[in-house]
Amino acid sequence: MSTLTQEAAAESLAQRKTPKTKTRGALVNKPGWLGYTFLAIVMVGAIYPLYWAFMIGAGDQSTITERKVIDLPGPHFFENALEVISSPTVNFWVAIGNSIIVSTIVSISVVFFSTLAGYAFSKLRFKGKSGLFYFVIATLAVPTQLAVVPLFIVMVNLKLAGTLPAVILPALVSAFGVFWMTQYLEQALPYELIEAARVDGASMFRTFWSIALPSARPAAAMLALFIFIQTWTNFFWPFIVLDKDSQTLPVALSVLSNNYFDDYSLILAGAVVSILPLLALFLVTGRQLVKGIMEGAVKG
Amino acid sequence: MTTQSVADERAVRLVAFRHTINRWDVKVSPYLYISPFFILFAICGLFPLLYTGYVSLHEWSLIGGEGDFVGLENFQFVLGQPKFWDALRNTFSIFLFSSLPQVLIALVIAAVLDTNIRAKTFWRMGVLLPYIVTPVAIAIIFGVMFSDKYGVINTLLTNIGLPAIGWHSDVIPSHIAIATMVNFRWTGYQALIFLAAMQAVPRDYYEAAMIDGASRVRRFFSITIPQLRPTIIFVVVTSTIGGLQIFDEPRLYDQFGTGGADGQWRTLTMYIYNLGWIESNFGRASAVAWLLFIIIIIFAALNLIISQQISSGGSRAKK
Amino acid sequence: MRNSRRTAAVAIAGAAVFALVATGCQSTDNGAGTPNNDWENEEITLTLATFNNFGYTDELLDGFTKLHPNVTIEHTIAATSNDARTNYFTKLGAGSGLADVEAVEIDWFAELMQYSDKLVDLTSDNVKDRWVSWKSEAATDADGRLIAYGTDIGPEAICYRSDLFAAAGLPTDREEVAALLEGDWAHYFEVGQDFVANSDAAWFDSAGATYQGQINQVKNAYEENDGTVIATTNAEVEDIYNSTLEASKTLSAHLGQWSPDWNAGMAAGAFATMLCPGWMLGVISGNSPDVTTWDVANVFPGGGGNWGGSYLTVPAQGAHPEAATALADYLTSPESQIAAFVEAGTFPSQVAAYGTPELNDYTNEFFNNAPVGTIFTDRANAVSVAPFKAAKYFPINDAMMNALSRVDVDGTDDAASSWDKFVADVEALG
C-alpha cells in the first residue's frame, strides 16, 4: 500500500475523532510578514528543483558543467524534448499511452469496486460485517509490495509478464478505497432513499446502481483522482514486470536516464516532459485535490 | 381443475419464487459486493505473501525456478551478510531523515496556512505541487543536483565558502539527499492534512488562551500540538509502512542503481531487488522480503499501541 | 514473386552508395534455398537490443531492411552492460520479453552460456571462420552449438588530452606519446607522477578503469579453468588491486566510471589519459563533443590488452528466429562491423576485416585524424592473453569494481578494509 492511501486514511480517521467546528471567530490570526516569507521560501523549495531541471533541459550538453545555480533557460528545450519524445529507444509516446490506459482502468475499477463494497459495509446488514471491515482496514498495514517475487513468478506462469494486465490486475481493488467510500456513504446516503427504492421493488443491485452510485459521486471523483495519480507515479512493480513495449512513463523515464547518461540536458528535458501530463491534470483539478486531502472521507 | 385455479397457483408460486429470489438477493448481495476486494486481495496480496515464505525456504533461481528445500538456510545466509544490516541501517536512517523534518516543517506550514492568509487556494495548491511529480523524475533531478563534483548543491555550498559534501560517497549525506527527495514530494501533502486537523480544533480553546494572554507560539505548542497528536501519530505510523519500503528514490539516485559501491544508500527493498533480479536468487530475495515484512508489522504494531494509549488517555474513544 | 522482390532489392542496394551492405547480405542470401524462409513473406518487426554504443546507425539497419522490405527493425539501447545483463536474465527467467536479437558482453557471456539451451543455434556455413578463433570458440557450447555471433573486440590503446600534455611539458605528438608510454604499468604510473607534478589535472579517470586494463592481461584472474573461484587467493589479483590503488592516490581523478561526474570530467579536462578500447572512442567523442584535443596513441602498458567486446545472440523465445538470425548475420558481417567501427570505434572481431582498405585507411576526425584503423589493428595484434572468464566472472569483477570505488571514488574505506569486503562479497556468491 502506498503512503498516499495510508496518509489519507490516517487523516480521515483523525477527522473522525475530532468534531469539526465552524466557529472561526473574529479572533483569527493574521499572518505576519514572517509567515509570508516562510511560505515563499517553501514555494521556492517546491519550484526551484523543477525550474533547475527545466533550465538544464533547455540547454545543451555542456550546460551542466557550467555550474550555474540559476540562469535564464537556454533555447533548446523544445529541440531536446522532441528528441526525447521521438527517441525510438525510449518510446515516450507509447509509455504515455500505457500510463493513461493503466491509470484509467485502475481508477475506474477501484472506484466501482470500492463503492460497491463501501455501500455494503455502510448500508447493508450481513453477518460478520464489522469483522470483515476491520480486516479491510488491517490490510492497509500489510506491505504487499514486498511480495514481488511470487507475484513475478505468478505473472510469468500466467504468461502476463511484460504485459499491462500484470500491472493492472493487482491494482484493481484498494483497501483504502473501500474504507474511503464506506466512510462517505455512511454519512451521505440516507437509509430512507434505499428503503424507498426497495419498496418500489428494485433489486439490490438496481438500488445500488440508481441510488448509491449517484450519491457517491463527489467522493468517487476524489478517489479516482488519488488513485489515478498514485497509479501514474508507481514504479517498483511496473519496473520489474514490464517490457520495453509495455512500459509506463516512470519506467520509460528510468530507461531514458540510463540511455542518455552522457547528455543531461536530454535527461532533464525528458524528466520535465514527464511531469507535464500530471501538471495539466493538477492545474485543472488541483482545487479538488486540496479539498480531497483536507476534507477527507467525513465531509466529501 | 379449472384453468382459473391453475393460473392462481402459478401466480402464488411466482410470488413465492420472487420472495425466494428477493431473500437470496438480500442475503447474498452484500457478500457479492464485498467479494471483489477479498478475492483480489487473496490472489494478489495474501497468496503472494504466503508464497514468499514458501520460496524463501527453497533454493530458487530467477531462470531455473524451484530447487531443493533448504529450510532456513536462506535466512541464515542473509542474516550473516553485512549487506543486510547495512541495508537495514540505511532504511531506518533514510526513514528518520524523511519523517521527522517532514512532520515538523509540515506542521509549521500548516500553522501558517491556518492563519487568515490571502490567496488561500494559491498557497495550498502551491505547496501541493511537488506531490504530482513522479518519484522517478524527482530522483533523476535530485540525483543530478546532488552530484558530488558538478552538482548544483555543492556549487552552492562552495560559492558561499562551505566545503563540498560527498553526497554520493558518504553514508549520512546520501541519506539526507534521498530523504530530501521524499520530503520534497510529501511535505506539502502532510501540511494539508495537518491543516485540516488544525481547522477542526475548536476555536474557543484559542480564544480562551488569548484572553489569558498566551502568545502565538505558546498557543501553538500548548493547544495545537496536543490537539493534533492523534493525527501526527497516525501519519507517522502509516508513513512507516510506506517509508520502510522505499525503493524508487535510492534506486535512481545514481546511474548503477545498486545503492553505491559500499551500499551507502542501499535499502532493504533494493536489496530484495538486487538479490532477486541481479543475482538471480529468488530464495534469498524472499527471505529478505519476509524479514522486512516482519520488521514493518512489528513497527506498525508498536506505533499503533503507543498511539492508542495516547489517544485513549486524551480524546474520546472512536465510535 | 518472392524471388523477384529480393533480386530487385539486391539490385537497388547494390547500385546504391552503400556497396558493403550488398556484400553483407549476399551471404544471407546463400540460405535462400532452405525451406524455413517463410518470414520473408510476412510483415514482421524485429527487435534488436544493444548497450552502450555498438555503432549500429540507422543507415546500417536500413541496409538490412532494404534487402528485406517486409522487416521493420526496432533498436533499443541500454546504457551499460550491467543494465543489459539484468534485463537479459530477468527476461530469460520470465520466458518472454527479450528482443529478437540481444547483445551480450564478453564478461557475462560465460554466465549466459549456462542457459545455452534457451538460445538459438546459429551454426551456419555462412559464418564459418568469420571470427578470430578465440572469439567463436568462446561462443560454442558444450554440445558444439554456436550460440552467438561475435561483434567487436576491445584491443586497448591510450587516449590522451594533448592540451593537458602540452601544459605539463609532455610531448603531444601521438607517436612521441607512444614512445613515452612504452613500457609496463609501473612506467605508466611514473610518467603520471611527472605529469601531475606539473598539472592540476589527474593522470587517469579512475582506479576501476586502470584496474580493468591490467586484469584483462591475466589468464586466470578469478577462476581456474574448471571454474573454481580463486579471486580472493590469487596473489596476482591482490597485487594489481594494491598497486592500482596506491597509484590512484596521486594519479586518479576519482571519478566513478559512467557517473555524471565522470561524463562531465571528461569534457572538463579533469584527467589527461584514459585506457582506450576501441569502443571507448565513441564514448569520449559523445561525452566531450566540444573538446578538440583528444588523441589516441598506439601504445598500451604491459603490451596488449583486450577490454570488452560483445556478441549478438538470438533467444529461442523470439517469434522470428530465422529472421533474427539473418539480422545477426548481417550485423556481424565484416562489412557491417567496419561501418560500426567507423561510427563508434567498435573494432572488428572478423578476420576478413583486417587489412582491408576500409579499415586501414580509416582516420578519426574527432581524435585529430588519428589513423585509428591501423592503430587498433596493431593493438589487436599485440594482445597475447585471452583471459579465461567463467560463470562467476561478472559478479566477481563487479564486486571488485565496487571495492576499488570505495577507496578511489567514495573514500569510505582504505585498501585493506575494502579488500576484506570484496572477499566477503565473493564468498557470498556461494
Short mmCIF file of N, CA, C and O in Angstrom, two decimals, chain A residues 19 28 110 163 278 299:
data_model
loop_
_atom_site.label_atom_id
_atom_site.label_comp_id
_atom_site.label_asym_id
_atom_site.label_seq_id
_atom_site.Cartn_x
_atom_site.Cartn_y
_atom_site.Cartn_z
N PRO A 19 -14.37 16.45 16.26
CA PRO A 19 -15.53 17.06 15.61
C PRO A 19 -15.15 18.41 15.02
O PRO A 19 -14.36 19.15 15.60
N VAL A 28 -9.36 35.33 14.72
CA VAL A 28 -8.45 34.55 13.89
C VAL A 28 -7.16 35.31 13.61
O VAL A 28 -7.16 36.52 13.39
N VAL A 110 -11.15 0.65 -9.30
CA VAL A 110 -11.09 0.87 -7.86
C VAL A 110 -12.33 1.62 -7.39
O VAL A 110 -12.94 1.26 -6.38
N THR A 163 3.30 -7.59 -19.84
CA THR A 163 2.09 -7.01 -20.42
C THR A 163 1.41 -6.09 -19.40
O THR A 163 1.64 -6.23 -18.20
N LEU A 278 0.65 15.17 -15.68
CA LEU A 278 0.02 15.33 -14.38
C LEU A 278 -0.07 16.80 -13.97
O LEU A 278 -0.97 17.18 -13.24
N LYS A 299 -16.50 14.65 5.20
CA LYS A 299 -17.40 15.64 4.62
C LYS A 299 -17.63 15.43 3.13
O LYS A 299 -18.73 15.63 2.64
#
